[in-house]
CSV table of C-alpha atoms and ligand atoms in Angstrom, one decimal:
chain,number,residue,atom,x,y,z
A,1,MET,CA,0.2,-0.1,0.2
A,2,ARG,CA,1.2,3.3,-1.4
A,3,GLU,CA,1.1,5.6,1.2
A,4,THR,CA,2.1,10.1,1.4
A,5,ASP,CA,1.7,12.4,4.0
A,6,GLN,CA,-1.0,13.9,1.8
A,7,GLU,CA,-3.3,11.3,4.1
A,8,THR,CA,-2.6,12.5,7.4
A,9,LEU,CA,-4.4,15.6,8.4
A,10,ASP,CA,-1.6,16.6,10.5
A,11,PRO,CA,0.9,19.3,9.7
A,12,GLU,CA,4.5,18.3,7.4
A,13,ASP,CA,5.9,21.2,9.6
A,14,TRP,CA,5.2,21.2,12.8
A,15,GLN,CA,7.4,24.3,13.2
A,16,ASP,CA,5.6,25.9,11.0
A,17,LEU,CA,2.1,24.8,12.8
A,18,ARG,CA,3.6,25.7,15.6
A,19,ALA,CA,4.2,29.2,15.3
A,20,GLN,CA,1.0,30.3,13.7
A,21,GLY,CA,-1.2,28.5,16.6
A,22,HIS,CA,1.0,30.7,18.9
A,23,VAL,CA,-0.5,33.7,16.8
A,24,MET,CA,-3.8,32.5,17.2
A,25,LEU,CA,-3.6,32.3,20.6
A,26,ASP,CA,-2.5,35.5,20.9
A,27,ASP,CA,-4.9,36.8,18.9
A,28,MET,CA,-7.5,35.4,21.6
A,29,PHE,CA,-5.4,36.9,24.2
A,30,ASP,CA,-5.6,40.6,22.7
A,31,TYR,CA,-8.9,40.2,22.1
A,32,LEU,CA,-9.6,39.4,25.6
A,33,GLU,CA,-7.5,42.3,27.4
A,34,HIS,CA,-8.7,45.4,24.9
A,35,LEU,CA,-12.9,44.1,24.9
A,36,ARG,CA,-13.8,47.3,26.6
A,37,GLU,CA,-12.2,49.1,24.0
A,38,ARG,CA,-14.5,46.9,21.2
A,39,PRO,CA,-18.5,47.5,20.6
A,40,VAL,CA,-20.4,45.1,22.6
A,41,TRP,CA,-21.8,44.2,18.9
A,42,GLN,CA,-22.1,46.0,15.8
A,43,PRO,CA,-24.3,45.3,13.1
A,44,ILE,CA,-23.2,43.4,10.6
A,45,PRO,CA,-22.0,44.5,7.0
A,46,GLN,CA,-23.4,42.8,3.8
A,47,PRO,CA,-19.9,41.4,2.3
A,48,VAL,CA,-19.6,39.6,5.6
A,49,ARG,CA,-23.0,37.7,5.5
A,50,ASP,CA,-22.0,37.6,1.8
A,51,ALA,CA,-18.8,35.7,2.4
A,52,PHE,CA,-20.5,32.4,4.4
A,53,HIS,CA,-21.8,31.2,1.3
A,54,GLU,CA,-18.8,29.8,-0.5
A,55,ALA,CA,-19.2,27.0,-2.5
A,56,LEU,CA,-17.6,23.2,-0.6
A,57,PRO,CA,-14.3,24.6,-1.2
A,58,ARG,CA,-12.5,21.0,-2.6
A,59,GLY,CA,-8.8,22.2,-2.5
A,60,PRO,CA,-6.9,23.3,0.9
A,61,THR,CA,-6.6,26.7,1.8
A,62,ASP,CA,-3.7,28.0,4.4
A,63,LEU,CA,-3.8,28.4,7.6
A,64,ALA,CA,-3.4,31.4,8.0
A,65,ALA,CA,-5.1,33.3,5.7
A,66,VAL,CA,-8.3,30.8,7.3
A,67,HIS,CA,-7.4,32.7,10.7
A,68,ARG,CA,-6.9,35.5,8.8
A,69,THR,CA,-10.7,35.5,8.2
A,70,PHE,CA,-11.9,34.8,11.2
A,71,MET,CA,-9.9,37.8,12.5
A,72,LYS,CA,-11.7,39.4,10.0
A,73,ASP,CA,-15.2,38.3,9.1
A,74,ILE,CA,-16.3,36.4,12.4
A,75,LEU,CA,-14.5,37.7,15.5
A,76,PRO,CA,-16.2,41.4,15.0
A,77,TYR,CA,-19.4,39.7,14.7
A,78,ALA,CA,-20.1,38.0,17.5
A,79,VAL,CA,-22.8,38.3,19.8
A,80,GLY,CA,-20.8,40.1,22.2
A,81,ASN,CA,-21.8,38.2,25.2
A,82,ALA,CA,-17.4,37.8,26.2
A,83,HIS,CA,-18.3,42.1,26.8
A,84,PRO,CA,-18.7,43.7,30.1
A,85,GLY,CA,-21.5,45.8,28.3
A,86,PHE,CA,-23.2,43.0,27.4
A,87,MET,CA,-26.8,42.3,29.7
A,88,GLY,CA,-29.2,40.5,27.2
A,89,TRP,CA,-31.2,37.7,27.4
A,90,VAL,CA,-28.5,35.2,30.2
A,91,HIS,CA,-25.5,35.0,28.9
A,92,GLY,CA,-21.9,33.9,30.6
A,93,GLY,CA,-18.7,35.9,29.5
A,94,GLY,CA,-16.7,32.9,29.5
A,95,THR,CA,-13.0,33.6,30.7
A,96,PRO,CA,-9.4,33.1,29.5
A,97,VAL,CA,-8.3,30.3,31.8
A,98,GLY,CA,-11.8,28.4,30.1
A,99,MET,CA,-10.8,29.4,27.0
A,100,LEU,CA,-7.2,27.3,27.4
A,101,ALA,CA,-8.8,24.6,29.1
A,102,GLU,CA,-11.3,24.0,25.7
A,103,MET,CA,-8.2,24.2,23.7
A,104,LEU,CA,-6.6,21.2,25.7
A,105,ALA,CA,-9.8,19.1,25.3
A,106,ALA,CA,-9.6,19.8,21.8
A,107,GLY,CA,-6.9,18.7,21.7
A,108,LEU,CA,-7.4,15.2,23.4
A,109,ASN,CA,-9.9,14.5,21.8
A,110,ALA,CA,-11.2,12.7,24.8
A,111,ASN,CA,-15.4,11.2,24.2
A,112,LEU,CA,-16.6,11.0,27.0
A,113,GLY,CA,-19.5,8.7,26.2
A,114,GLY,CA,-18.1,5.5,28.6
A,115,ARG,CA,-15.2,3.3,28.8
A,116,ASP,CA,-12.2,3.0,31.6
A,117,GLN,CA,-10.9,7.2,31.4
A,118,ILE,CA,-9.6,9.5,33.9
A,119,PRO,CA,-11.6,11.9,31.8
A,120,ILE,CA,-14.8,10.4,32.8
A,121,ALA,CA,-13.2,10.8,36.8
A,122,VAL,CA,-12.7,14.4,36.0
A,123,GLU,CA,-16.1,15.0,35.0
A,124,ARG,CA,-17.5,12.5,38.1
A,125,GLN,CA,-15.2,14.8,40.0
A,126,VAL,CA,-17.2,17.8,39.0
A,127,VAL,CA,-20.3,15.5,39.9
A,128,GLU,CA,-18.8,15.2,43.7
A,129,TRP,CA,-18.8,18.8,43.5
A,130,VAL,CA,-21.5,20.3,42.8
A,131,ARG,CA,-23.5,16.8,44.3
A,132,ASP,CA,-21.6,18.4,47.8
A,133,LEU,CA,-22.3,21.6,47.1
A,134,PHE,CA,-26.4,21.9,46.8
A,135,GLY,CA,-26.3,18.9,50.1
A,136,PHE,CA,-27.0,15.9,47.8
A,137,PRO,CA,-26.5,12.3,49.6
A,138,ASP,CA,-23.7,10.4,47.6
A,139,SER,CA,-26.4,8.3,46.2
A,140,ALA,CA,-26.5,11.2,43.7
A,141,GLY,CA,-25.9,10.9,40.0
A,142,GLY,CA,-25.5,14.1,37.5
A,143,LEU,CA,-23.5,14.4,33.9
A,144,PHE,CA,-23.0,17.1,31.8
A,145,VAL,CA,-25.1,18.4,28.5
A,146,THR,CA,-25.3,21.1,26.2
A,147,GLY,CA,-27.4,23.5,28.9
A,148,THR,CA,-30.9,23.4,31.2
A,149,SER,CA,-33.1,22.6,28.1
A,150,MET,CA,-31.4,19.4,27.5
A,151,ALA,CA,-31.4,18.8,31.1
A,152,ASN,CA,-34.9,19.9,31.4
A,153,LEU,CA,-35.9,17.5,29.4
A,154,ILE,CA,-33.9,14.8,30.8
A,155,GLY,CA,-35.4,15.7,34.8
A,156,VAL,CA,-39.1,15.6,32.7
A,157,LEU,CA,-38.2,11.9,31.3
A,158,VAL,CA,-36.5,10.9,34.0
A,159,ALA,CA,-39.5,11.7,35.8
A,160,ARG,CA,-41.7,10.4,33.9
A,161,THR,CA,-40.1,7.1,34.4
A,162,ALA,CA,-40.6,7.0,38.2
A,163,ALA,CA,-43.8,7.5,38.0
A,164,LEU,CA,-45.0,5.2,35.3
A,165,GLY,CA,-42.5,2.3,35.5
A,166,GLN,CA,-39.4,1.2,33.5
A,167,ALA,CA,-42.0,-0.3,31.3
A,168,VAL,CA,-43.2,3.1,29.9
A,169,ARG,CA,-39.5,3.1,27.9
A,170,ARG,CA,-40.9,-0.1,25.5
A,171,GLY,CA,-44.6,0.4,25.7
A,172,GLY,CA,-44.9,4.2,25.5
A,173,LEU,CA,-46.8,6.2,26.9
A,174,ALA,CA,-49.9,5.4,25.2
A,175,ALA,CA,-49.9,1.8,27.0
A,176,CYS,CA,-50.0,3.3,30.9
A,177,ASP,CA,-53.0,4.5,32.6
A,178,GLY,CA,-54.1,8.1,33.0
A,179,ARG,CA,-52.1,11.2,31.6
A,180,LEU,CA,-49.4,13.1,33.6
A,181,ALA,CA,-49.9,16.0,34.5
A,182,ALA,CA,-46.9,19.0,35.4
A,183,TYR,CA,-46.3,22.1,36.5
A,184,ALA,CA,-44.1,25.3,37.2
A,185,SER,CA,-45.0,28.5,37.4
A,186,SER,CA,-46.0,31.1,34.6
A,187,GLY,CA,-43.1,33.0,34.6
A,188,ALA,CA,-40.9,29.7,34.0
A,189,HIS,CA,-38.5,29.1,30.9
A,190,GLY,CA,-40.3,27.7,27.4
A,191,CYS,CA,-38.1,25.0,27.4
A,192,ILE,CA,-40.0,22.6,29.9
A,193,ALA,CA,-42.8,22.8,28.2
A,194,LYS,CA,-40.6,22.3,24.9
A,195,ALA,CA,-39.7,19.2,27.2
A,196,MET,CA,-43.4,18.2,27.5
A,197,ASP,CA,-43.8,18.4,23.8
A,198,ILE,CA,-40.7,16.6,23.2
A,199,ALA,CA,-41.2,13.8,26.5
A,200,GLY,CA,-44.5,13.3,23.8
A,201,ILE,CA,-46.6,14.2,27.4
A,202,GLY,CA,-47.7,17.4,25.4
A,203,ALA,CA,-47.0,21.1,26.3
A,204,ASP,CA,-50.5,21.8,27.1
A,205,LEU,CA,-49.7,19.4,29.8
A,206,LEU,CA,-47.3,21.7,31.8
A,207,ARG,CA,-49.9,23.5,33.8
A,208,LEU,CA,-48.5,26.7,34.6
A,209,VAL,CA,-49.1,28.2,37.7
A,210,PRO,CA,-49.8,32.4,38.3
A,211,MET,CA,-47.3,33.7,40.4
A,212,ASN,CA,-47.6,36.7,43.0
A,213,ASP,CA,-46.3,40.1,43.4
A,214,ARG,CA,-42.8,39.4,43.7
A,215,TYR,CA,-42.8,37.1,40.3
A,216,GLU,CA,-42.9,33.6,42.1
A,217,MET,CA,-44.4,30.8,42.1
A,218,ASP,CA,-48.5,30.7,43.9
A,219,VAL,CA,-47.3,27.6,46.1
A,220,ALA,CA,-51.2,27.4,46.9
A,221,ALA,CA,-52.5,27.3,43.5
A,222,LEU,CA,-50.2,25.0,42.7
A,223,GLU,CA,-52.2,22.8,45.5
A,224,ALA,CA,-54.7,23.7,44.1
A,225,ALA,CA,-53.9,22.9,40.6
A,226,ILE,CA,-52.7,18.9,41.4
A,227,ARG,CA,-56.4,18.2,43.1
A,228,ALA,CA,-58.2,19.9,40.1
A,229,ASP,CA,-56.1,17.8,37.7
A,230,ARG,CA,-56.6,14.5,40.1
A,231,ARG,CA,-60.1,14.5,40.7
A,232,ALA,CA,-60.3,15.2,36.6
A,233,GLY,CA,-58.4,12.0,36.2
A,234,PHE,CA,-55.3,13.1,35.6
A,235,ARG,CA,-51.4,11.5,37.1
A,236,PRO,CA,-49.8,15.0,38.8
A,237,PHE,CA,-45.8,13.7,38.2
A,238,PHE,CA,-43.6,16.5,37.8
A,239,ILE,CA,-43.3,19.9,40.2
A,240,ALA,CA,-40.5,22.3,38.2
A,241,ALA,CA,-39.4,25.5,40.2
A,242,THR,CA,-37.8,27.9,39.1
A,243,ALA,CA,-33.9,29.0,40.8
A,244,GLY,CA,-33.5,32.7,39.2
A,245,SER,CA,-36.4,33.5,36.4
A,246,VAL,CA,-35.6,34.3,33.2
A,247,ASP,CA,-37.9,37.5,33.1
A,248,VAL,CA,-36.8,38.9,36.3
A,249,GLY,CA,-34.8,36.5,38.2
A,250,ALA,CA,-37.5,35.7,40.9
A,251,ILE,CA,-37.1,32.5,42.7
A,252,ASP,CA,-39.6,30.5,43.4
A,253,ASP,CA,-40.3,28.5,47.8
A,254,LEU,CA,-38.0,26.0,46.9
A,255,ALA,CA,-39.4,24.7,50.3
A,256,ALA,CA,-42.3,24.9,50.3
A,257,ILE,CA,-42.8,23.6,47.1
A,258,GLY,CA,-40.6,21.0,47.9
A,259,ARG,CA,-42.7,19.6,50.7
A,260,LEU,CA,-45.7,20.1,48.9
A,261,ALA,CA,-44.4,17.4,46.2
A,262,ARG,CA,-43.1,15.5,48.5
A,263,ALA,CA,-46.8,15.4,50.2
A,264,GLN,CA,-48.5,14.8,47.1
A,265,GLY,CA,-45.8,12.5,45.7
A,266,LEU,CA,-44.5,13.9,43.2
A,267,TRP,CA,-41.3,14.6,41.1
A,268,PHE,CA,-39.5,17.7,42.4
A,269,HIS,CA,-37.3,18.9,40.1
A,270,VAL,CA,-35.7,22.4,40.3
A,271,ASP,CA,-34.3,24.2,36.9
A,272,GLY,CA,-31.3,26.2,38.5
A,273,ALA,CA,-30.5,27.3,34.7
A,274,TYR,CA,-28.1,30.6,36.0
A,275,GLY,CA,-29.7,31.1,39.6
A,276,ALA,CA,-28.3,27.5,41.2
A,277,LEU,CA,-24.9,28.4,41.1
A,278,ALA,CA,-25.8,31.0,43.6
A,279,MET,CA,-24.9,29.2,45.9
A,280,LEU,CA,-21.2,29.7,45.9
A,281,ALA,CA,-22.3,32.8,47.1
A,282,PRO,CA,-23.0,32.7,50.5
A,283,GLU,CA,-24.6,36.2,50.3
A,284,ILE,CA,-27.0,34.7,48.6
A,285,ALA,CA,-27.2,30.8,49.0
A,286,PRO,CA,-29.8,31.2,51.6
A,287,ARG,CA,-31.9,32.1,49.0
A,288,LEU,CA,-32.2,28.7,47.3
A,289,GLU,CA,-32.9,27.0,50.9
A,290,GLY,CA,-35.2,23.8,49.8
A,291,ILE,CA,-32.9,23.7,47.1
A,292,GLY,CA,-31.3,20.6,48.9
A,293,GLU,CA,-34.2,18.3,48.7
A,294,ALA,CA,-35.2,18.5,44.9
A,295,ASP,CA,-35.0,15.1,43.1
A,296,SER,CA,-33.3,16.9,39.9
A,297,ILE,CA,-31.5,19.9,39.4
A,298,ALA,CA,-30.8,21.8,35.8
A,299,PHE,CA,-28.7,24.3,35.4
A,300,ASP,CA,-25.7,25.8,33.6
A,301,PHE,CA,-22.2,26.1,34.0
A,302,HIS,CA,-21.6,28.6,31.1
A,303,LYS,CA,-24.3,31.2,32.6
A,304,TRP,CA,-23.1,32.5,36.1
A,305,GLY,CA,-20.3,29.6,36.1
A,306,GLN,CA,-18.7,31.6,33.3
A,307,VAL,CA,-17.9,28.5,31.8
A,308,PRO,CA,-17.7,29.1,28.4
A,309,TYR,CA,-20.5,27.5,26.5
A,310,ASP,CA,-21.5,24.9,26.3
A,311,ALA,CA,-21.1,23.3,30.0
A,312,GLY,CA,-25.2,22.4,31.2
A,313,PHE,CA,-25.7,19.8,33.6
A,314,VAL,CA,-28.2,17.4,35.2
A,315,LEU,CA,-27.6,16.3,38.6
A,316,ALA,CA,-30.5,14.2,40.0
A,317,ARG,CA,-30.7,13.5,43.7
A,318,ASP,CA,-30.6,9.2,43.4
A,319,GLY,CA,-28.1,8.6,40.4
A,320,ARG,CA,-29.8,4.8,39.7
A,321,ARG,CA,-32.9,7.3,38.6
A,322,LEU,CA,-31.0,8.5,35.2
A,323,GLU,CA,-29.8,4.8,34.7
A,324,ASP,CA,-33.5,3.5,34.6
A,325,THR,CA,-34.4,6.0,32.0
A,326,PHE,CA,-31.5,6.0,30.4
A,327,ALA,CA,-28.9,2.7,30.3
A,328,ALA,CA,-30.0,0.7,27.3
A,329,GLU,CA,-28.0,-2.9,26.4
A,330,THR,CA,-26.4,-3.1,23.3
A,331,ALA,CA,-23.3,-5.7,21.6
A,332,TYR,CA,-20.7,-3.3,20.8
A,333,LEU,CA,-21.1,-1.4,24.1
A,334,LYS,CA,-20.3,-4.6,26.3
A,335,ARG,CA,-19.6,-3.7,29.4
A,336,GLU,CA,-15.7,-5.4,31.5
A,337,SER,CA,-14.3,-5.5,34.9
A,338,ARG,CA,-11.3,-4.9,33.5
A,339,GLY,CA,-9.7,-3.0,30.0
A,340,MET,CA,-11.3,-0.2,28.3
A,341,ALA,CA,-14.5,-1.3,28.8
A,342,ALA,CA,-14.6,-1.5,32.2
A,343,GLY,CA,-16.0,1.8,34.6
A,344,SER,CA,-19.7,0.9,34.5
A,345,PRO,CA,-22.2,2.8,34.6
A,346,TRP,CA,-20.8,5.1,31.5
A,347,PRO,CA,-22.2,8.4,30.9
A,348,CYS,CA,-23.7,6.9,28.0
A,349,ASP,CA,-25.9,5.3,30.9
A,350,LEU,CA,-27.5,8.5,32.7
A,351,GLY,CA,-28.7,9.9,29.5
A,352,PRO,CA,-29.4,10.6,25.8
A,353,ASP,CA,-26.3,11.1,24.4
A,354,LEU,CA,-23.6,8.0,23.5
A,355,SER,CA,-20.7,10.9,21.7
A,356,ARG,CA,-19.7,13.4,24.6
A,357,GLY,CA,-17.6,15.7,24.6
A,358,PHE,CA,-15.3,17.0,27.5
A,359,ARG,CA,-17.0,19.7,29.0
A,360,ALA,CA,-15.8,19.3,32.3
A,361,LEU,CA,-12.7,19.9,32.0
A,362,LYS,CA,-13.2,23.6,31.1
A,363,THR,CA,-15.1,23.5,34.1
A,364,TRP,CA,-12.4,21.5,36.3
A,365,PHE,CA,-9.8,24.1,35.1
A,366,THR,CA,-12.6,27.3,36.2
A,367,ILE,CA,-12.9,25.9,38.9
A,368,LYS,CA,-9.7,25.0,40.0
A,369,VAL,CA,-7.7,28.0,39.1
A,370,TYR,CA,-10.8,30.6,40.5
A,371,GLY,CA,-11.7,28.5,43.3
A,372,ALA,CA,-15.6,28.4,44.7
A,373,GLY,CA,-14.8,31.5,46.3
A,374,ARG,CA,-13.5,34.0,44.1
A,375,LEU,CA,-16.7,32.8,41.5
A,376,GLY,CA,-19.5,33.0,44.0
A,377,ARG,CA,-17.6,36.9,44.3
A,378,SER,CA,-18.3,36.8,40.9
A,379,ILE,CA,-21.6,36.2,41.6
A,380,ALA,CA,-22.5,38.1,44.5
A,381,ARG,CA,-20.7,41.2,42.9
A,382,THR,CA,-22.9,41.1,39.3
A,383,CYS,CA,-26.5,40.9,41.7
A,384,GLU,CA,-24.2,43.8,43.7
A,385,LEU,CA,-24.1,45.6,40.1
A,386,ALA,CA,-27.9,45.2,39.4
A,387,ARG,CA,-29.1,46.9,43.0
A,388,TYR,CA,-27.3,49.6,42.1
A,389,LEU,CA,-29.0,49.4,39.3
A,390,GLY,CA,-32.2,49.8,40.7
A,391,ARG,CA,-31.4,52.0,43.0
A,392,ARG,CA,-30.2,54.2,39.6
A,393,ILE,CA,-33.5,53.8,37.6
A,394,GLU,CA,-35.8,54.9,40.7
A,395,ALA,CA,-34.0,57.7,41.6
A,396,LEU,CA,-34.0,59.3,37.6
A,397,PRO,CA,-37.6,60.8,36.4
A,398,GLU,CA,-37.5,59.2,33.3
A,399,LEU,CA,-36.9,55.8,34.1
A,400,GLU,CA,-39.4,53.3,36.1
A,401,LEU,CA,-38.7,50.3,37.4
A,402,LEU,CA,-40.9,47.2,36.6
A,403,ALA,CA,-40.1,44.5,38.7
A,404,PRO,CA,-38.2,44.1,42.5
A,405,VAL,CA,-34.6,43.1,42.0
A,406,SER,CA,-34.4,40.0,43.1
A,407,LEU,CA,-30.8,39.0,41.8
A,408,ASN,CA,-29.3,39.9,38.7
A,409,ILE,CA,-31.9,41.3,36.5
A,410,VAL,CA,-33.2,44.7,36.5
A,411,CYS,CA,-36.6,45.4,34.0
A,412,PHE,CA,-37.1,48.7,33.7
A,413,ARG,CA,-38.4,51.6,31.5
A,414,TYR,CA,-38.4,54.5,29.5
A,415,ARG,CA,-41.4,56.5,30.6
A,416,CYS,CA,-43.3,57.7,27.9
A,417,PRO,CA,-45.7,60.4,29.4
A,418,GLY,CA,-48.7,61.3,26.4
A,419,LEU,CA,-48.5,58.1,24.4
A,420,ASP,CA,-50.3,55.0,24.9
A,421,ALA,CA,-50.0,51.4,26.0
A,422,ALA,CA,-48.3,50.2,22.9
A,423,GLY,CA,-46.5,53.8,21.3
A,424,ALA,CA,-44.5,53.7,25.4
A,425,ASP,CA,-43.9,49.9,24.1
A,426,ARG,CA,-42.3,51.0,20.5
A,427,VAL,CA,-40.2,53.3,22.1
A,428,ASN,CA,-39.1,51.1,24.1
A,429,ALA,CA,-38.0,48.2,22.1
A,430,GLU,CA,-36.4,51.1,19.4
A,431,ILE,CA,-34.2,52.2,22.8
A,432,VAL,CA,-33.2,48.7,23.2
A,433,ILE,CA,-32.3,48.1,19.5
A,434,ALA,CA,-30.5,51.6,19.3
A,435,LEU,CA,-28.4,50.8,22.2
A,436,GLN,CA,-27.7,47.6,21.0
A,437,GLU,CA,-26.4,49.6,18.0
A,438,SER,CA,-24.6,51.8,19.8
A,439,GLY,CA,-22.3,49.3,20.9
A,440,ILE,CA,-22.2,50.6,24.3
A,441,ALA,CA,-24.5,48.5,25.6
A,442,ALA,CA,-26.2,45.5,25.7
A,443,PRO,CA,-29.8,44.7,27.5
A,444,SER,CA,-32.7,42.3,25.5
A,445,THR,CA,-35.9,42.7,25.9
A,446,THR,CA,-39.1,40.9,28.2
A,447,THR,CA,-43.0,41.8,28.9
A,448,VAL,CA,-43.6,42.3,32.5
A,449,ALA,CA,-46.6,43.1,34.0
A,450,GLY,CA,-47.9,44.0,30.6
A,451,HIS,CA,-45.2,46.8,29.3
A,452,LEU,CA,-42.5,46.0,26.9
A,453,ALA,CA,-39.5,46.6,30.1
A,454,ILE,CA,-36.0,46.7,28.9
A,455,ARG,CA,-34.3,44.1,30.4
A,456,ALA,CA,-30.5,44.0,31.5
A,457,ALA,CA,-29.5,40.7,33.0
A,458,ILE,CA,-25.4,41.3,34.7
A,459,VAL,CA,-24.1,38.3,34.4
A,460,ASN,CA,-20.6,38.9,33.2
A,461,HIS,CA,-17.8,39.1,35.5
A,462,ARG,CA,-16.7,41.6,33.6
A,463,THR,CA,-19.0,44.5,34.0
A,464,ARG,CA,-18.7,47.7,36.5
A,465,SER,CA,-20.3,50.1,37.9
A,466,GLY,CA,-19.7,52.1,35.3
A,467,ASP,CA,-21.3,50.4,32.6
A,468,ILE,CA,-24.2,50.1,33.9
A,469,ASP,CA,-24.3,54.3,34.2
A,470,ALA,CA,-22.9,54.2,30.5
A,471,LEU,CA,-25.8,52.4,29.9
A,472,LEU,CA,-28.5,54.6,31.5
A,473,ALA,CA,-26.8,57.6,30.0
A,474,ALA,CA,-27.5,55.9,27.0
A,475,THR,CA,-30.8,54.9,27.8
A,476,LEU,CA,-31.2,58.8,28.9
A,477,ALA,CA,-30.1,60.1,26.0
A,478,PHE,CA,-31.7,57.9,23.1
A,479,GLY,CA,-35.4,58.1,25.1
A,480,LYS,CA,-35.4,61.7,25.1
A,481,THR,CA,-34.7,61.5,21.1
A,482,ARG,CA,-38.3,59.8,20.6
A,483,VAL,CA,-40.3,60.9,23.4
A,484,SER,CA,-39.6,64.5,22.0
A,485,LEU,CA,-40.5,63.7,18.4
B,1,LIG,C1,-31.1,30.0,30.3
B,1,LIG,C2,-32.3,29.2,31.0
B,1,LIG,C3,-32.8,28.0,30.4
B,1,LIG,C4,-32.3,26.9,28.7
B,1,LIG,O1,-30.9,26.8,29.4
B,1,LIG,P1,-30.1,26.8,27.9
B,1,LIG,O2,-28.7,26.7,28.9
B,1,LIG,O3,-30.0,28.0,27.2
B,1,LIG,O4,-30.5,25.1,27.6
B,1,LIG,C5,-33.9,27.3,31.4
B,1,LIG,N1,-33.8,28.2,32.4
B,1,LIG,C6,-34.1,28.9,33.1
B,1,LIG,C7,-34.5,29.8,33.9
B,1,LIG,C8,-33.0,30.3,32.3
B,1,LIG,O5,-32.3,30.9,33.0
């Protein structure tokens, strides 16, 4: 058999690659070091969009040339969540340490579906850390997934199997008695309804329980909804409480909901996508009281944990419940007690994915290098900045706070005297677009109490009070030109 160097994808000259690799690394360090000097986001010029419709490249292109294209056409036009002025949606900022760890993981190219390898021990180390952080027993199990959307889906599926028995995995829901019903607050994230849909239970079978004036699930209404469903012949099986709601950052009364779930025999799941990691901040952790009683918790390291995307996580109080739901025997995944096929159960037995990347490594590096204390302080700091923003809004006659500042999310609007509700909503939507296009600050919008709100979610560890001041100054300036029109 004839072999040429053309058949491997490794370089002919490692020295050249090494030099180019250092250039690429330095460019990213420069980007992170000088992030503040850039706009948060900028509109994408048409020629740049057009550049991404070329034909499949049949021949090679020099790595340095492709990297130059990255620097010119990709790097400047990301959404900007690494930037301290980014306050839209709930996005983490990432860290240089996470970036470096991601490079190491890619170099190793580990597949964490299973087999006997230390990368899985690293993932299990993270499981132990979060198990202890949430006060779960040693029997807890968990794994990395893409994000909380997937982690919530796993929560629904595990609760379904716990309620109906493993027979549901073969026979399907149609073979089971009674229709399942689940509960979350009307402020819950949309991915929970989507999880009910994907699981085949049906999005309408997620009952959206009203909220109190602090935007927390009304526990009395929850209990009433469960009773009404039972009377109507449904099988209530799952409650998803929210710890850090996406609209306003509210935390449901986890302790009360946990007690009710226990008394009613329902699975108690917590969607703590970003809020759960507040356990790292001693001054905020008490607000999550009751989270340790959950049957499962879904959360993201890529939001408040600042781990680069993506790094979602699902933790189950009893790890065997994950196996009951996902383990499946196949000849090509046969287990042994020695050799590479040892180490069962494997991560692929605990969730839907077989091939899985080494998300654990960037998380392990982040926690080791910064330490839980420093990560917790950066979380507490974002809440302090949110309170500062809230106080400044209350002191400015042009602005109105639309919801109490519970954690790190601030919903407000520019007052538009003389305009009707639709007009005021339009002005506020325009202010947000103007802010985003200015590159000064990037909040997003939501609807709170029937009003379109300017929503600033302070998640980024780089954000400082000066960034808050810049957001306010620009909001006032853009509001003034629009309202006086
Ligand atoms: C972000 C978020 C989600 C979705 O998580 P992803 O990681 O984006 O899939 C779910 N629930 C809440 C409360 C969130 O903030």
